[in-house]
PDB file of C-alpha atoms in Angstrom:
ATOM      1  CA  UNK A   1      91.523 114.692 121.843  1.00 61.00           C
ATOM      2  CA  UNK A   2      95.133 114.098 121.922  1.00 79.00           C
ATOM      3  CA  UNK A   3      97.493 115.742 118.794  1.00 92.00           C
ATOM      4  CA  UNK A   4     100.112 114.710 116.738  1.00 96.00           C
ATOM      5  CA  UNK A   5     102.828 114.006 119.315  1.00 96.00           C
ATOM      6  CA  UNK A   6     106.624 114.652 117.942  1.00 97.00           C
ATOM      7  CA  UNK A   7     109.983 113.630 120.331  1.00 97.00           C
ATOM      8  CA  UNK A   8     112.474 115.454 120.157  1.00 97.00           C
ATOM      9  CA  UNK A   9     111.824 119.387 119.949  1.00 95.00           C
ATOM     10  CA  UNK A  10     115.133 120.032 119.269  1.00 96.00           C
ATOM     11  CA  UNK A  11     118.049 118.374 118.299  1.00 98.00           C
ATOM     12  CA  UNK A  12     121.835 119.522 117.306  1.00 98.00           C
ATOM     13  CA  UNK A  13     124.391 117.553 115.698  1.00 98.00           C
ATOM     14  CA  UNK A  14     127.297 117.257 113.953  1.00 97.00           C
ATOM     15  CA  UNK A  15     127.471 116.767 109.823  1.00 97.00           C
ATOM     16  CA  UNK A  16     127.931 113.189 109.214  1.00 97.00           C
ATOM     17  CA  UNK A  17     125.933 112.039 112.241  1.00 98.00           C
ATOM     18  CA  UNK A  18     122.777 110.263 112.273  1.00 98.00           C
ATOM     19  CA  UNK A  19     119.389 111.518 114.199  1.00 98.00           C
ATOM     20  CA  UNK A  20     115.553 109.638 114.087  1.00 98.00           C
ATOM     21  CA  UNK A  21     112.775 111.397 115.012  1.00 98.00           C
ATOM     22  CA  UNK A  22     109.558 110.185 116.270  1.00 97.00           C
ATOM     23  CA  UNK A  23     105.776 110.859 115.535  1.00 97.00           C
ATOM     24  CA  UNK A  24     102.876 110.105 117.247  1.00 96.00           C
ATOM     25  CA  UNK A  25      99.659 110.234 114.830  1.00 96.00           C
ATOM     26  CA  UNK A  26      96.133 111.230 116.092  1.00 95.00           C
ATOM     27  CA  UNK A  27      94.153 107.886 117.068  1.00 93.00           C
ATOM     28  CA  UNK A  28      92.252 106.570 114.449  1.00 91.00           C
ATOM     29  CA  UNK A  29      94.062 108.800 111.354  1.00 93.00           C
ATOM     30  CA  UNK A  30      95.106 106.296 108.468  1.00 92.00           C
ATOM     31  CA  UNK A  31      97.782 108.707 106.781  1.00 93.00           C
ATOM     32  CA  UNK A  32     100.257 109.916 108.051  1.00 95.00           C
ATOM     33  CA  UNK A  33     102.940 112.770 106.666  1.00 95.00           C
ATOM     34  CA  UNK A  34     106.320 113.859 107.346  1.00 97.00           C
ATOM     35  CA  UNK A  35     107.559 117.476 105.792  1.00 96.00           C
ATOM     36  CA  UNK A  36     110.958 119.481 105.771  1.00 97.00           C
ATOM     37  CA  UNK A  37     110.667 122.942 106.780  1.00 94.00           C
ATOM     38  CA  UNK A  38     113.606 124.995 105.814  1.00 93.00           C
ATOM     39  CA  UNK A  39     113.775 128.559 107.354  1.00 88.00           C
ATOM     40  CA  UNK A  40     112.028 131.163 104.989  1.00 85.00           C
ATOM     41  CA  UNK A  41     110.316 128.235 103.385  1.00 88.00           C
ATOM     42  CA  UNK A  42     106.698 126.677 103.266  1.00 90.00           C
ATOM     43  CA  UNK A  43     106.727 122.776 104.058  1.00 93.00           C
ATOM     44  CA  UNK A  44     107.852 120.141 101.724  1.00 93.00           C
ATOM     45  CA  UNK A  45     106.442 116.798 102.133  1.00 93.00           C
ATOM     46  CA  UNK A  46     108.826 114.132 102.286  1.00 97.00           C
ATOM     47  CA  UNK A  47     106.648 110.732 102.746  1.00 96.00           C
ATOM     48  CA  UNK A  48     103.055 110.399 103.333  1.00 94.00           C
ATOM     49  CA  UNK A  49     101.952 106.959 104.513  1.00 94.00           C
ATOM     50  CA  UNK A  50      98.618 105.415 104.306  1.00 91.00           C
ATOM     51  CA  UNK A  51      98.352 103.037 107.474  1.00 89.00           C
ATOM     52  CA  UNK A  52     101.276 101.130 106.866  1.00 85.00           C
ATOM     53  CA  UNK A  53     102.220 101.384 103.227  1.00 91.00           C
ATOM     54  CA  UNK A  54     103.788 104.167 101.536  1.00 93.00           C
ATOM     55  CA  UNK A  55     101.744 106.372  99.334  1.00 90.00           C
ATOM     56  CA  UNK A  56     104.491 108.983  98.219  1.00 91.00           C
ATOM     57  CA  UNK A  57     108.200 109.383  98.566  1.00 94.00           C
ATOM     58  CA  UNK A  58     109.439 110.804  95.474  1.00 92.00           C
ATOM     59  CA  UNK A  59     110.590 113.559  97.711  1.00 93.00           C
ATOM     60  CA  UNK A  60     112.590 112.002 100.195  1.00 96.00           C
ATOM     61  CA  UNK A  61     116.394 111.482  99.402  1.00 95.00           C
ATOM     62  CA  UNK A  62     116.347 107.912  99.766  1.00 95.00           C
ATOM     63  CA  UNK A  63     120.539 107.928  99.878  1.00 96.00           C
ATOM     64  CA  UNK A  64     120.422 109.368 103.684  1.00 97.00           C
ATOM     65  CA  UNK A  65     117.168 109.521 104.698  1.00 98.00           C
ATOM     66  CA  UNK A  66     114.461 106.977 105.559  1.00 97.00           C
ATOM     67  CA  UNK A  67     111.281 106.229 107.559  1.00 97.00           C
ATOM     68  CA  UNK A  68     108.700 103.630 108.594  1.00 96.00           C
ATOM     69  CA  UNK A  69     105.734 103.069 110.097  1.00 94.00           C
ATOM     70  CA  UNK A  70     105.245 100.653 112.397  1.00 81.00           C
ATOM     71  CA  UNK A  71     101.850  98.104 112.804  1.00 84.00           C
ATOM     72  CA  UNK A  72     100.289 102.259 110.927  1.00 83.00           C
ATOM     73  CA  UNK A  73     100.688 103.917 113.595  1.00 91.00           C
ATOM     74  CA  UNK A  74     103.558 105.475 115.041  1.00 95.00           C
ATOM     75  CA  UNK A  75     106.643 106.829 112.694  1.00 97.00           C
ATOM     76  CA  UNK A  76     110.302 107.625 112.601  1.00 97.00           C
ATOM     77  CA  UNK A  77     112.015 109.154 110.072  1.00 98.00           C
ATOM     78  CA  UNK A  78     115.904 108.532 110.429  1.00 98.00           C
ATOM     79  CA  UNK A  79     118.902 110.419 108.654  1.00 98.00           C
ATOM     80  CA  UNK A  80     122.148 109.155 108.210  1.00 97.00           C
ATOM     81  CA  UNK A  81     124.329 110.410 107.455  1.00 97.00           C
ATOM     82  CA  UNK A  82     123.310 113.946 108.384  1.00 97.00           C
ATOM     83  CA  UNK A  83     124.620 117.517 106.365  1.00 97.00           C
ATOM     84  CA  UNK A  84     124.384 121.154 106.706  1.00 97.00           C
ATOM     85  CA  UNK A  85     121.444 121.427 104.186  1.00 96.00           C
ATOM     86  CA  UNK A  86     119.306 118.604 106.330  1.00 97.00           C
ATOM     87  CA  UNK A  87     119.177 121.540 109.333  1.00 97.00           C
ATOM     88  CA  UNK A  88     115.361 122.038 109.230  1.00 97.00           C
ATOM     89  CA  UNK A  89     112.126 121.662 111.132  1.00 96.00           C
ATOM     90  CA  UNK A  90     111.125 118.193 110.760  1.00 97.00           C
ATOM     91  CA  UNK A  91     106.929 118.144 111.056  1.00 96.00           C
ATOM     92  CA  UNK A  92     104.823 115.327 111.040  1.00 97.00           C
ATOM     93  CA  UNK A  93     100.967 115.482 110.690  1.00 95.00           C
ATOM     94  CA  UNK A  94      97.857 113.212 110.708  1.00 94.00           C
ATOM     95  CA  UNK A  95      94.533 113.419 108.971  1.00 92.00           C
ATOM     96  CA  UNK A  96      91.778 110.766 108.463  1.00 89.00           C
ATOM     97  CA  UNK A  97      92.200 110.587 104.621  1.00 80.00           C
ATOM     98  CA  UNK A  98      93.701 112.102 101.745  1.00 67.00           C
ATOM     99  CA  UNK A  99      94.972 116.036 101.998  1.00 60.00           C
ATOM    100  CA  UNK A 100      92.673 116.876  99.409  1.00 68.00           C
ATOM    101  CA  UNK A 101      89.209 117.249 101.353  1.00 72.00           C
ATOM    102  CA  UNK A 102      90.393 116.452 104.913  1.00 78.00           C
ATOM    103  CA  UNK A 103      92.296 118.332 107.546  1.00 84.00           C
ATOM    104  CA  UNK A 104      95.852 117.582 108.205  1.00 89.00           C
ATOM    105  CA  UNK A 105      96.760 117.874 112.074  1.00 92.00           C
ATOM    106  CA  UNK A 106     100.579 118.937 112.690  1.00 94.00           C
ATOM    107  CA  UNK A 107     102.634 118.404 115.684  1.00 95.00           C
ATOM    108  CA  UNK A 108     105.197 120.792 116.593  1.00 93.00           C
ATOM    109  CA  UNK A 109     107.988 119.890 115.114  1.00 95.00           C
ATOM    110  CA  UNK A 110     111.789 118.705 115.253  1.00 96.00           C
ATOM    111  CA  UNK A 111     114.295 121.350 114.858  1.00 96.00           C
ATOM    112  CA  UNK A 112     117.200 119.638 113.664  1.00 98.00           C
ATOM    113  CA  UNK A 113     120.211 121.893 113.483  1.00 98.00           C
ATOM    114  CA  UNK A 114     123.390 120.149 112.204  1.00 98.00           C
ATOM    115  CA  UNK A 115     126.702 122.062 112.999  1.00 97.00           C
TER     116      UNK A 115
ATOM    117  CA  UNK B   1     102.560 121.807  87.971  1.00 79.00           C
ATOM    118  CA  UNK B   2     100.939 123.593  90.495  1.00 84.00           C
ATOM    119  CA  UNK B   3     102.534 126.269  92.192  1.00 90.00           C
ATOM    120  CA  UNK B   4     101.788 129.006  95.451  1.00 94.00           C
ATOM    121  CA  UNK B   5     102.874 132.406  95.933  1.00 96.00           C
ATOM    122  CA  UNK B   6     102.866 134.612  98.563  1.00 96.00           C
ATOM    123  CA  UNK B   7     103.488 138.172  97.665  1.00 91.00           C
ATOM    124  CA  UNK B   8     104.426 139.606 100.953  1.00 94.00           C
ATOM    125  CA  UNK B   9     106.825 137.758 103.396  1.00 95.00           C
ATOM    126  CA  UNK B  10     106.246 140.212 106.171  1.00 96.00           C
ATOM    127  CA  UNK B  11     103.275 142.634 106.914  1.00 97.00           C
ATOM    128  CA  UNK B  12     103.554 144.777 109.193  1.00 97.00           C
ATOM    129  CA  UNK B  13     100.219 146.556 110.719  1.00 97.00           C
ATOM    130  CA  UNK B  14      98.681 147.939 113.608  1.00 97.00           C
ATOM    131  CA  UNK B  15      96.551 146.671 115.722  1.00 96.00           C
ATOM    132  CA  UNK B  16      92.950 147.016 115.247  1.00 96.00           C
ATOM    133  CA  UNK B  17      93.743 147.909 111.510  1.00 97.00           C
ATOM    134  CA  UNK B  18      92.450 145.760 108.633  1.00 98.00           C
ATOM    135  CA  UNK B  19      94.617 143.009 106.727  1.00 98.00           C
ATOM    136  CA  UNK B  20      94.973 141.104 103.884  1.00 98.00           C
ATOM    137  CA  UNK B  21      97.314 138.231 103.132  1.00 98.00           C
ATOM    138  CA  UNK B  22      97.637 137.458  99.452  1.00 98.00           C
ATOM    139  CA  UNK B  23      98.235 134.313  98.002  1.00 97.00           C
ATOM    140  CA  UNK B  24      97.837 133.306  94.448  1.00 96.00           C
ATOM    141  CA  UNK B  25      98.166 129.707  92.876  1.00 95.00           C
ATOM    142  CA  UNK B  26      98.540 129.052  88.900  1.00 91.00           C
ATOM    143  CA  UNK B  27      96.249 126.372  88.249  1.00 79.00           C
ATOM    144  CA  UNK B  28      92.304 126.901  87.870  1.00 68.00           C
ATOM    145  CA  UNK B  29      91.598 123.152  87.451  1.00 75.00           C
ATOM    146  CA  UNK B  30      89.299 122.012  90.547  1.00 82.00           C
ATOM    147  CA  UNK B  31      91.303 123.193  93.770  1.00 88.00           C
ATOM    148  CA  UNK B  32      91.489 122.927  97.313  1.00 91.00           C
ATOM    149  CA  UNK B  33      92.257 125.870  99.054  1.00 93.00           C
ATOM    150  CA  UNK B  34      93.619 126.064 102.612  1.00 95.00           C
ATOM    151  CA  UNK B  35      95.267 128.223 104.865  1.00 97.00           C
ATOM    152  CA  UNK B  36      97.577 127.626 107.932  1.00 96.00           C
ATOM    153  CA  UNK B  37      98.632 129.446 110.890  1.00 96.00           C
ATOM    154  CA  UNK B  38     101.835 128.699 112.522  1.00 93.00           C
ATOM    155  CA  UNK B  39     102.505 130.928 116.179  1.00 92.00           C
ATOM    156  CA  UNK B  40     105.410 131.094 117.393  1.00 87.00           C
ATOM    157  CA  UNK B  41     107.143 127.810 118.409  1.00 81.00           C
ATOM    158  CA  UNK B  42     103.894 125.834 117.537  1.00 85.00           C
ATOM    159  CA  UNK B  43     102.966 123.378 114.901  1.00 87.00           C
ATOM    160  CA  UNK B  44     100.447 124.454 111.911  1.00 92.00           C
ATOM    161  CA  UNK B  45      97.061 124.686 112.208  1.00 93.00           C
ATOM    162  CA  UNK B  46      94.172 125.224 110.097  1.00 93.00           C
ATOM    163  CA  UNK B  47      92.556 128.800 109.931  1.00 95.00           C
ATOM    164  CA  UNK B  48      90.338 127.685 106.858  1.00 95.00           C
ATOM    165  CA  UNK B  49      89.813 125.778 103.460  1.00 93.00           C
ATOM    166  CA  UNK B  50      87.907 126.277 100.400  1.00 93.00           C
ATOM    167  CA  UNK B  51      86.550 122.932  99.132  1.00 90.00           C
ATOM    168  CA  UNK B  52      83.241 123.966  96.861  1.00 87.00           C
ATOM    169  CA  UNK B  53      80.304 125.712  97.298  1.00 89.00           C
ATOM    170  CA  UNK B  54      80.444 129.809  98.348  1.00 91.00           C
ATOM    171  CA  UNK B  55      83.258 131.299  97.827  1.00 91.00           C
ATOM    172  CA  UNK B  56      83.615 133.636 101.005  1.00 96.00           C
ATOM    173  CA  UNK B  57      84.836 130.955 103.720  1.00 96.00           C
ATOM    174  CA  UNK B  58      84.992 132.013 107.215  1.00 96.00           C
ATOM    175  CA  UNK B  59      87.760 130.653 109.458  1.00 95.00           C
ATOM    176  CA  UNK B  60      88.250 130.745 113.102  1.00 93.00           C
ATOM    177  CA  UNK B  61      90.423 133.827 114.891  1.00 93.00           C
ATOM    178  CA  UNK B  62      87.486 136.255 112.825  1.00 96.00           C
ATOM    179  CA  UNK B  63      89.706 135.516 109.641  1.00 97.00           C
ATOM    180  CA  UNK B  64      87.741 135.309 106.440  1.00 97.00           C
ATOM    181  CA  UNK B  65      89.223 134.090 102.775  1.00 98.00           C
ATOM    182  CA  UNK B  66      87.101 134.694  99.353  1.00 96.00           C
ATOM    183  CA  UNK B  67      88.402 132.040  96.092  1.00 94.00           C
ATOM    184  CA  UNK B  68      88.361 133.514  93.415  1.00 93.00           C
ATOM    185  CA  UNK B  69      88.866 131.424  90.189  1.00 91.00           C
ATOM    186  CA  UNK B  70      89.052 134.020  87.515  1.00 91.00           C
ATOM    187  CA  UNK B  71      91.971 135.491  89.674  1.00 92.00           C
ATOM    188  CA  UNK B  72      93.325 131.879  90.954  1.00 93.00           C
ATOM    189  CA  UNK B  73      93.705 134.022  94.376  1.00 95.00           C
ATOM    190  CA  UNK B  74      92.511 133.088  97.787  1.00 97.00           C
ATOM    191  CA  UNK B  75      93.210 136.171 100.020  1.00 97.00           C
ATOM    192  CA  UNK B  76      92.813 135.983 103.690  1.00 98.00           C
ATOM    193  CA  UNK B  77      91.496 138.876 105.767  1.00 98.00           C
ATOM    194  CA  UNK B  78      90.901 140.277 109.233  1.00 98.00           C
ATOM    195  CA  UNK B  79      88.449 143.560 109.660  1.00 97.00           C
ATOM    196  CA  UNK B  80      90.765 144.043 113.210  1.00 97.00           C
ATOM    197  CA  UNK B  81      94.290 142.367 113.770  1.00 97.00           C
ATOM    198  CA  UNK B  82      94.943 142.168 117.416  1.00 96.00           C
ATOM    199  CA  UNK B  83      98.798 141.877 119.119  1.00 95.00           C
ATOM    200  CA  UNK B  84      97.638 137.897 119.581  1.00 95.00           C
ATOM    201  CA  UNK B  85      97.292 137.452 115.835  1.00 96.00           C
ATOM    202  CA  UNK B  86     101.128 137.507 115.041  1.00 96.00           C
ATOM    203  CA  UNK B  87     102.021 134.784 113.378  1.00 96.00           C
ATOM    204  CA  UNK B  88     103.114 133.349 110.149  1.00 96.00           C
ATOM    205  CA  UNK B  89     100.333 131.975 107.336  1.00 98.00           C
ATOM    206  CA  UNK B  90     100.985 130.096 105.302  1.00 97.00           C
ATOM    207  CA  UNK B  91      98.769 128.831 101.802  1.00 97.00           C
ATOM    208  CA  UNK B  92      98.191 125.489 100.158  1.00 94.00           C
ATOM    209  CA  UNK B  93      96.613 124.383  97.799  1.00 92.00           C
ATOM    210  CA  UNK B  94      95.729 120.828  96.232  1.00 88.00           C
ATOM    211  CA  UNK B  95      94.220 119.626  93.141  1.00 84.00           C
ATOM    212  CA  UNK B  96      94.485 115.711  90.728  1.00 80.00           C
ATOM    213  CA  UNK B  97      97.418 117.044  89.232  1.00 79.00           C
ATOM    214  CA  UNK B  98      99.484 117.334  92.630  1.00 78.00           C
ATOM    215  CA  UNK B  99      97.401 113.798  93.441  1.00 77.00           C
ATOM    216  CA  UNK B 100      96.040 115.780  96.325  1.00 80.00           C
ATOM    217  CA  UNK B 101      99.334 116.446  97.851  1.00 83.00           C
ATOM    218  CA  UNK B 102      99.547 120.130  99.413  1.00 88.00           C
ATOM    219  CA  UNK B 103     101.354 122.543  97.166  1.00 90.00           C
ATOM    220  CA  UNK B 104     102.405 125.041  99.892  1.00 93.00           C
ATOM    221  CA  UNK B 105     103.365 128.602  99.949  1.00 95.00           C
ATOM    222  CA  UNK B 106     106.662 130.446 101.432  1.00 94.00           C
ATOM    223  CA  UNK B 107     104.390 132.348 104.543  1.00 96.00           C
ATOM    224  CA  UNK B 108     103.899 135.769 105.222  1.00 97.00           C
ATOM    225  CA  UNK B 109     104.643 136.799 108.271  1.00 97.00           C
ATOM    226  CA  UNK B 110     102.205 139.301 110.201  1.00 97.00           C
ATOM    227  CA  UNK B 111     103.626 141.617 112.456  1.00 97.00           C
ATOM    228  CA  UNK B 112     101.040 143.573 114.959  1.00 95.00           C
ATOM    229  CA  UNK B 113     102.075 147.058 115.462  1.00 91.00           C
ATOM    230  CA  UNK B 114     101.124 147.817 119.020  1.00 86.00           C
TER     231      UNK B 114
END
């Protein structure tokens, strides 16, 4: 079984740029999440989607960042425009239903330095 | 709200010595209990979870985690770390008040002492 494909690994830019990141889900999983990893830090979610809809974004700074998920499957969460604080890695995971009782799958990550 | 805390953000230990990982969350209402593993340049993945029944769940790697409410902990343990096992793990934990959303934990990262 395939995982939760993420392009790119890595990615540096400059403050004020923009960047978009792309996920991959597992086939078949109905939500999908996006988190903010900040170095020393545990994950914070920033949108989880449910197919196509969103189910939670009260976390995401909707001034400079955004996402979407197109036809529920495939993601990409864009910035823009990009600061110092955003550097992070950017991980997206899949599971078949709701966190509470069902596994999340991660993919490895975007590690989004901005200079 | 719920919260996570990991008391240690690094232990160090030898290998083939014992561990424990602590990690305690403040609300006792019905939880979920999980905890991640995150090697080196690699995306999370699940050592184990605590949804109901016994208390003492065993994960995969030979890692082992007991819930216990009166405590709100959820320690995870290893009888014998080996060099392979370095990593960070992390906790989470969700419940109706976080509308199932995973409340995680800062890490701790284990260090193998060869």
């Amino acid at each position: 079984e395939a995982g939760v494909a993420q392009s790119p690994r890595y990615k540096i830019i400059e403050k004020r740029q923009s960047v978009a990141f792309w996920c991959n889900p597992i086939s078949g999983h109905a939500t999908l999440y996006w988190y903010q990893q900040i170095l020393g830090q545990g994950p914070k979610l920033l949108i989880q989607f449910q197919n196509n809809g969103v189910v939670d974004d009260s976390q995401l700074p909707k001034d400079r960042f955004s996402a979407e998920r197109l036809k529920g499957v495939d993601s990409t969460l864009k910035i823009q425009p990009a600061k110092l604080e955003d550097s992070a890695v950017y991980l997206c995971a899949s599971s078949l239903g709701r966190t509470g009782n069902t596994e999340a799958f991660f993919g490895q990550g975007t590690r989004l330095t901005v200079v | 709200a719920q919260s996570v805390t990991q008391l240690d953000s690094q232990v160090p230990v030898f290998e083939e010595a014992p561990v424990e990982l602590r990690c305690n969350y403040s609300s006792s209402v019905s939880v979920y209990l999980f905890w991640y593993v995150q090697y080196p340049n690699q995306g999370l993945q699940l050592l184990l979870k605590y949804l109901s029944g016994s208390t003492l769940v065993k994960g995969i790697n030979g890692f082992e985690a007991e819930f216990n409410k009166s405590q709100t902990s959820f320690h995870l343990r290893k009888p014998s770390v080996h060099i392979s096992d370095t990593a960070e793990y992390f906790c989470a934990v969700s419940d109706a008040d976080s509308n199932y959303q995973l409340i995680w934990g800062a890490g701790t990262k284990l260090i193998i002492k060869p």
